[in-house]
Every structure is written in structure tokens, then in C-alpha cells.
């Protein structure tokens, strides 16, 4: 069973094609970096995988099922690009709510919350209102809620957005720790170096089409780094 | 069910923080003060003192109807934004990335908005009934099914307003709630006044939610000389259908939409 899969996924919004026959899949425990310029279709791919929208054509599966069904989203952690958290809620209560929605109960939930608070450096912020936190700290709360319940699949959309260099390093540590315990990770990002360090493979989207995919060392030509390969693939797709 | 309770608790907290709640509390306090004043005054007709008992039936029913319909409108106004806002700012996405069904989420948001309207209804209608009972001698029993009719009407109008908010802007949904309550109440009133008529108002009365008819029917014992001419089974059946149908339509509509952001 694949952890997640897009199979020839097409998504059109009226006349605009956001995704045009994109296919990729991840086996349990794999990590894929989804790269592409703005408007390439990265967030659309994540939205299809989470069941926020349906593909116009093609197939999508999450943990072997239709992501539209709530049961397929069990064991999935998600950090959106545009994170909106309830401003008046305290950090611990927000995590308690998401822990409960993720299926955690009682002492297990409290234990899990204490662990993610400590992991994300928020232990001393648990009683603070989210509205009083800086952007970077809110992003940490976003990570904390995504990591709750030890998810089997982690979908991260621009995860290091708003984080300072220490936060970026911490985020990398959390992603690698999740991978080490067998979690499947899909990271959509503009930060190529982050993707290179945390993922086995990358998939490069341009104008809704997959223009390159595979292990980083296979995509990168001799003398190139990932950034060079990314620019080459996107420009050659644009020229075509 | 656990997810529904969790999310409706959050939805109620969200609803309680909205600025409109301050207006609702102020209007409710003014209404209670007005009712307290009106039921406590001494009346004279042609210079002769009259007790409240002589007028309590009609004025009590009219007051109860106006307050009840205001609570129904309030449910529509609150529901017009309560789900749409979470979709517009993207906060719904985080919740719906969890194993939570869309129907659960939408109905929890509706429950949160309705709680404010129903608490307002309970306070306003309860106080009115208590004052009319103690000062006007009206029986309290008819006020209970009347309050139930208001609650069912609030569920119907709130559900319609929230379902409409998935496609229409907030202002349009608020206007829709006002329009729905106004038109159906006028149609109910016209049909109650002339049961033999078979015009457009009769059709609206039969097809729309019997918001006014159901409350008037429940308060029938308060009217001294007039009997409300309506078939109780049909009125309560139609009201129940609307109160079940509107949330079902909301859940169905929310199941089909694509989430933004």
C-alpha cells in the first residue's frame, strides 16, 4: 500500500489548469520534496491529497483510501502554508483540541502534548494566548499540532516560513526525527537546501506539470547543485 | 459524536466572542426592561382603571411572537457568517485535515451559532412568560410549546442561512434570513386571517416554514375569544421538516464544495 499517491491528477479551475496529469507516489517511510515556482501547483497537489478538493481527472489516494473520506485522514499531520490558529486560544488548549480531533484521549493526549511542546521549544509558552506569539512561535505551534499523535503521514506546506535560522534548523530536526520513526513526509517548499537535506526524492512542478522527479543525485548533472538542476528543468519546460 | 461536541463547543466560544453578541445582550436587556415596565403599569381606558388581565392574552401573544421571530432572525444572522468566516480565513482547513467529516464540522458551526440565538430566546421568552404569568394571570404551559416552535424555526432559518453562505456573501445571507422570516410570517398571518383564500400567500404559507403559525397555535389558550384556525399536525409536521431539512441541506452542500485557501 502506498502512503499517498497522485495518479495522472488533473485539476482545472475554470479555464486555468492548476495540475495537468501529475503522478507521484510515496511508500511508507519515504520523504518527497515538492518543488516548483510560485503557481506551479504544489499547494493544489497537497489540497487534493487532503481531500479539500477533488481532481478533475485522475486519481488521488491517502493511506490507501479516498482522502475525501475522514478515515483516510487518520494518522495524518498537516501544516498549511497559511497557518490560521485561533488568536484567543492558549497554546495548550489548541493542542488539546487538535489532539482530541486526532483521536488522542486522556492521559495519552496530555503526555503527547507535553512531548510536542518540549520538542518544539514551547513548553514555557503553553499558557500563552496564540495571538500574543510571534510569527515564528506560531509556526512552531503549527508544527506541534502537525506532530501530535505521531502521524504516519506528514504533509508540510512551506514548513520553514516565518522561522528564524534556529527554527529552520529545529524544523529540519523534527522532520528527520519523524522520518526515523517511519513517518512518510511530503514537503512543499521553495527552500531547495532544506528539501535536499530532508528528502530522498524530489518532484519538480512547473505550470501544473511534473518536469522532473527522482532522487536528488539522479536529477543533478555533474557540476550542478539542486538549484542549478531546478532552474534548468523549469527553464527547459518553459521553453518547450 | 465526540468530534461534534468538541467542535460545537469551539463554535459556541467563537460565536460568543463576536461583536454582534454585545448588541444582542443590549437589545435583550432593553426588551426585558420594556416588558417589565409594560406589565407593571396601571392602565386606564376612558378614564376607567383596567387590570392587565383584560389585555394580557393578545398583548402577551403579540409580544411573544415579536420576540420569538426576532430570535429566529438572529439565528439566521449569526449563521450567515459562522461557517463562511472559517472558510474565508482558512482556519477550517486545519480542522478538516483531521479525521473529521465535513457534515460534523458544518453542523457543529451551526450548533454554535444556534446556541447564542437559543440562549437569547430562552432568556427573552422565559422572562416574558414569567411576567405575563405573575402579573397578567396567563397560563405558563402554552409558552413552552411556543418556545419549542421558536427553537425549531431558528434551526430552520439558521440552517438555510448557513447553507446559503457557502455561495452568497454575508450581506445577502442576512437579507435572506430577514426576507424568509418576514415573507413566511406575513403569509402565515394572511392565511390565519382568511383561511379560505387560495392566493400566492396561501401557497407560501403551505410551502414555507410556519414560523408564526406554529407560535400562534401554541399560544392559542392565551386568546380569549379567537381560536387559531390551523391543523396542529400539519403545522408541527411542516416545521419539523424544515428544521430537519435545513441542516441536512447544509451538510449536503458543504459535502460538495471545494475548500478555498
Short mmCIF file of N, CA and C in Angstrom, two decimals, chain A residues 11 13 47 50-54 68 70 73-74 76 78 80 82-85 88-89 93 97-98 100-102 104-105 145-146, chain B residues 2-3 6-7 10 13-14 17 88-102 254-261:
data_model
loop_
_atom_site.label_atom_id
_atom_site.label_comp_id
_atom_site.label_asym_id
_atom_site.label_seq_id
_atom_site.Cartn_x
_atom_site.Cartn_y
_atom_site.Cartn_z
N UNK A 11 -6.27 19.01 -12.30
CA UNK A 11 -7.18 19.91 -11.58
C UNK A 11 -7.32 21.20 -12.39
N UNK A 13 -9.45 24.88 -12.69
CA UNK A 13 -10.34 25.89 -12.11
C UNK A 13 -10.82 26.74 -13.28
N UNK A 47 -3.68 19.96 -1.53
CA UNK A 47 -5.13 20.10 -1.27
C UNK A 47 -5.89 18.87 -1.78
N UNK A 50 -5.35 16.03 0.66
CA UNK A 50 -6.07 16.17 1.93
C UNK A 50 -7.59 16.13 1.76
N UNK A 51 -8.04 16.01 0.51
CA UNK A 51 -9.49 15.95 0.28
C UNK A 51 -10.16 17.30 0.36
N UNK A 52 -9.39 18.38 0.27
CA UNK A 52 -10.01 19.72 0.27
C UNK A 52 -10.68 19.99 -1.06
N UNK A 53 -10.15 19.38 -2.12
CA UNK A 53 -10.82 19.49 -3.42
C UNK A 53 -10.65 18.18 -4.16
N UNK A 54 -11.49 18.00 -5.18
CA UNK A 54 -11.47 16.76 -5.94
C UNK A 54 -10.74 16.98 -7.26
N UNK A 68 -11.12 12.13 0.56
CA UNK A 68 -12.39 12.78 0.87
C UNK A 68 -13.02 12.15 2.10
N UNK A 70 -13.13 10.84 5.84
CA UNK A 70 -12.40 11.19 7.07
C UNK A 70 -11.45 10.11 7.54
N UNK A 73 -7.85 10.24 6.55
CA UNK A 73 -7.02 11.31 7.12
C UNK A 73 -6.58 10.99 8.55
N UNK A 74 -6.93 9.79 9.03
CA UNK A 74 -6.48 9.39 10.37
C UNK A 74 -4.97 9.14 10.31
N UNK A 76 -2.71 11.50 9.93
CA UNK A 76 -2.08 12.47 9.02
C UNK A 76 -1.86 13.78 9.77
N UNK A 78 -0.72 17.81 9.28
CA UNK A 78 -0.68 18.79 8.18
C UNK A 78 -0.30 20.16 8.72
N UNK A 80 -0.28 23.85 7.12
CA UNK A 80 -0.57 24.62 5.91
C UNK A 80 0.41 25.77 5.71
N UNK A 82 -0.47 28.80 4.86
CA UNK A 82 -1.06 29.96 5.52
C UNK A 82 -1.73 29.45 6.80
N UNK A 83 -0.98 29.49 7.87
CA UNK A 83 -1.44 28.90 9.13
C UNK A 83 -2.36 29.89 9.86
N UNK A 84 -3.61 29.48 10.08
CA UNK A 84 -4.55 30.32 10.84
C UNK A 84 -4.92 29.57 12.11
N UNK A 85 -4.48 30.10 13.23
CA UNK A 85 -4.80 29.49 14.53
C UNK A 85 -5.68 30.45 15.31
N UNK A 88 -7.31 33.79 20.29
CA UNK A 88 -7.60 33.91 21.73
C UNK A 88 -7.33 32.63 22.50
N UNK A 89 -7.08 31.56 21.76
CA UNK A 89 -6.89 30.27 22.42
C UNK A 89 -5.46 30.17 22.97
N UNK A 93 -4.37 24.57 24.97
CA UNK A 93 -5.76 24.22 24.64
C UNK A 93 -5.91 23.93 23.15
N UNK A 97 -7.20 20.44 21.65
CA UNK A 97 -8.29 20.29 20.67
C UNK A 97 -7.82 19.43 19.51
N UNK A 98 -6.65 19.77 18.96
CA UNK A 98 -6.17 19.00 17.80
C UNK A 98 -5.80 17.58 18.19
N UNK A 100 -7.34 15.83 20.46
CA UNK A 100 -8.62 15.11 20.56
C UNK A 100 -9.16 14.80 19.17
N UNK A 101 -9.05 15.76 18.25
CA UNK A 101 -9.53 15.51 16.89
C UNK A 101 -8.71 14.42 16.20
N UNK A 102 -7.43 14.32 16.62
CA UNK A 102 -6.57 13.29 16.04
C UNK A 102 -6.82 11.92 16.68
N UNK A 104 -6.57 11.27 20.13
CA UNK A 104 -5.90 11.05 21.41
C UNK A 104 -6.87 11.28 22.55
N UNK A 105 -6.68 10.54 23.65
CA UNK A 105 -7.60 10.65 24.78
C UNK A 105 -6.83 10.75 26.10
N UNK A 145 1.14 20.96 16.40
CA UNK A 145 -0.14 20.30 16.15
C UNK A 145 -0.02 19.25 15.05
N UNK A 146 0.87 19.52 14.07
CA UNK A 146 1.05 18.54 12.99
C UNK A 146 1.71 17.26 13.50
N UNK B 2 -18.24 12.62 19.46
CA UNK B 2 -17.24 13.30 20.27
C UNK B 2 -16.68 14.51 19.51
N UNK B 3 -16.39 14.31 18.21
CA UNK B 3 -15.89 15.42 17.40
C UNK B 3 -16.92 16.53 17.32
N UNK B 6 -16.94 18.47 20.60
CA UNK B 6 -15.73 19.30 20.71
C UNK B 6 -15.83 20.54 19.83
N UNK B 7 -16.23 20.31 18.58
CA UNK B 7 -16.26 21.41 17.61
C UNK B 7 -17.40 22.37 17.88
N UNK B 10 -16.26 24.71 20.56
CA UNK B 10 -15.38 25.74 19.99
C UNK B 10 -16.20 26.77 19.21
N UNK B 13 -17.86 29.14 21.54
CA UNK B 13 -16.90 30.14 22.06
C UNK B 13 -16.63 31.21 21.00
N UNK B 14 -16.46 30.76 19.76
CA UNK B 14 -16.24 31.73 18.66
C UNK B 14 -17.43 32.68 18.54
N UNK B 17 -17.66 35.39 21.11
CA UNK B 17 -16.68 36.48 21.01
C UNK B 17 -17.04 37.50 19.95
N UNK B 88 -13.26 31.38 4.74
CA UNK B 88 -12.59 32.53 4.13
C UNK B 88 -11.19 32.71 4.69
N UNK B 89 -11.03 32.53 6.01
CA UNK B 89 -9.69 32.76 6.57
C UNK B 89 -8.82 31.50 6.56
N UNK B 90 -9.39 30.38 6.15
CA UNK B 90 -8.60 29.15 6.02
C UNK B 90 -8.49 28.34 7.29
N UNK B 91 -9.10 28.81 8.39
CA UNK B 91 -8.96 28.07 9.65
C UNK B 91 -9.68 26.72 9.62
N UNK B 92 -10.68 26.59 8.73
CA UNK B 92 -11.40 25.31 8.63
C UNK B 92 -10.48 24.21 8.11
N UNK B 93 -9.50 24.60 7.30
CA UNK B 93 -8.64 23.59 6.66
C UNK B 93 -7.88 22.73 7.67
N UNK B 94 -7.41 23.40 8.73
CA UNK B 94 -6.63 22.66 9.72
C UNK B 94 -7.50 21.60 10.40
N UNK B 95 -8.74 21.99 10.73
CA UNK B 95 -9.65 21.04 11.37
C UNK B 95 -10.00 19.91 10.41
N UNK B 96 -10.25 20.29 9.14
CA UNK B 96 -10.70 19.28 8.18
C UNK B 96 -9.55 18.43 7.64
N UNK B 97 -8.30 18.73 8.07
CA UNK B 97 -7.21 17.82 7.73
C UNK B 97 -7.18 16.65 8.72
N UNK B 98 -7.97 16.78 9.78
CA UNK B 98 -8.12 15.70 10.77
C UNK B 98 -9.22 14.73 10.30
N UNK B 99 -9.33 13.58 10.95
CA UNK B 99 -10.41 12.66 10.53
C UNK B 99 -11.79 13.14 10.99
N UNK B 100 -12.16 14.31 10.52
CA UNK B 100 -13.45 14.92 10.89
C UNK B 100 -14.28 15.03 9.61
N UNK B 101 -15.52 14.55 9.66
CA UNK B 101 -16.34 14.64 8.45
C UNK B 101 -16.79 16.07 8.25
N UNK B 102 -17.02 16.41 7.02
CA UNK B 102 -17.46 17.77 6.71
C UNK B 102 -18.82 18.06 7.34
N UNK B 254 -22.23 21.41 2.01
CA UNK B 254 -20.84 21.54 2.47
C UNK B 254 -20.01 20.33 2.03
N UNK B 255 -20.68 19.20 1.87
CA UNK B 255 -20.01 17.98 1.42
C UNK B 255 -19.49 18.16 -0.01
N UNK B 256 -20.17 18.99 -0.79
CA UNK B 256 -19.86 19.09 -2.21
C UNK B 256 -18.88 20.20 -2.55
N UNK B 257 -18.73 21.20 -1.67
CA UNK B 257 -17.91 22.34 -2.06
C UNK B 257 -16.42 22.02 -1.93
N UNK B 258 -15.62 22.79 -2.66
CA UNK B 258 -14.17 22.68 -2.55
C UNK B 258 -13.71 23.75 -1.57
N UNK B 259 -12.81 23.37 -0.68
CA UNK B 259 -12.34 24.32 0.32
C UNK B 259 -11.34 25.28 -0.31
N UNK B 260 -11.46 26.54 0.05
CA UNK B 260 -10.56 27.55 -0.51
C UNK B 260 -9.25 27.60 0.25
N UNK B 261 -8.40 28.58 -0.13
CA UNK B 261 -7.10 28.84 0.51
C UNK B 261 -6.17 27.66 0.41
#
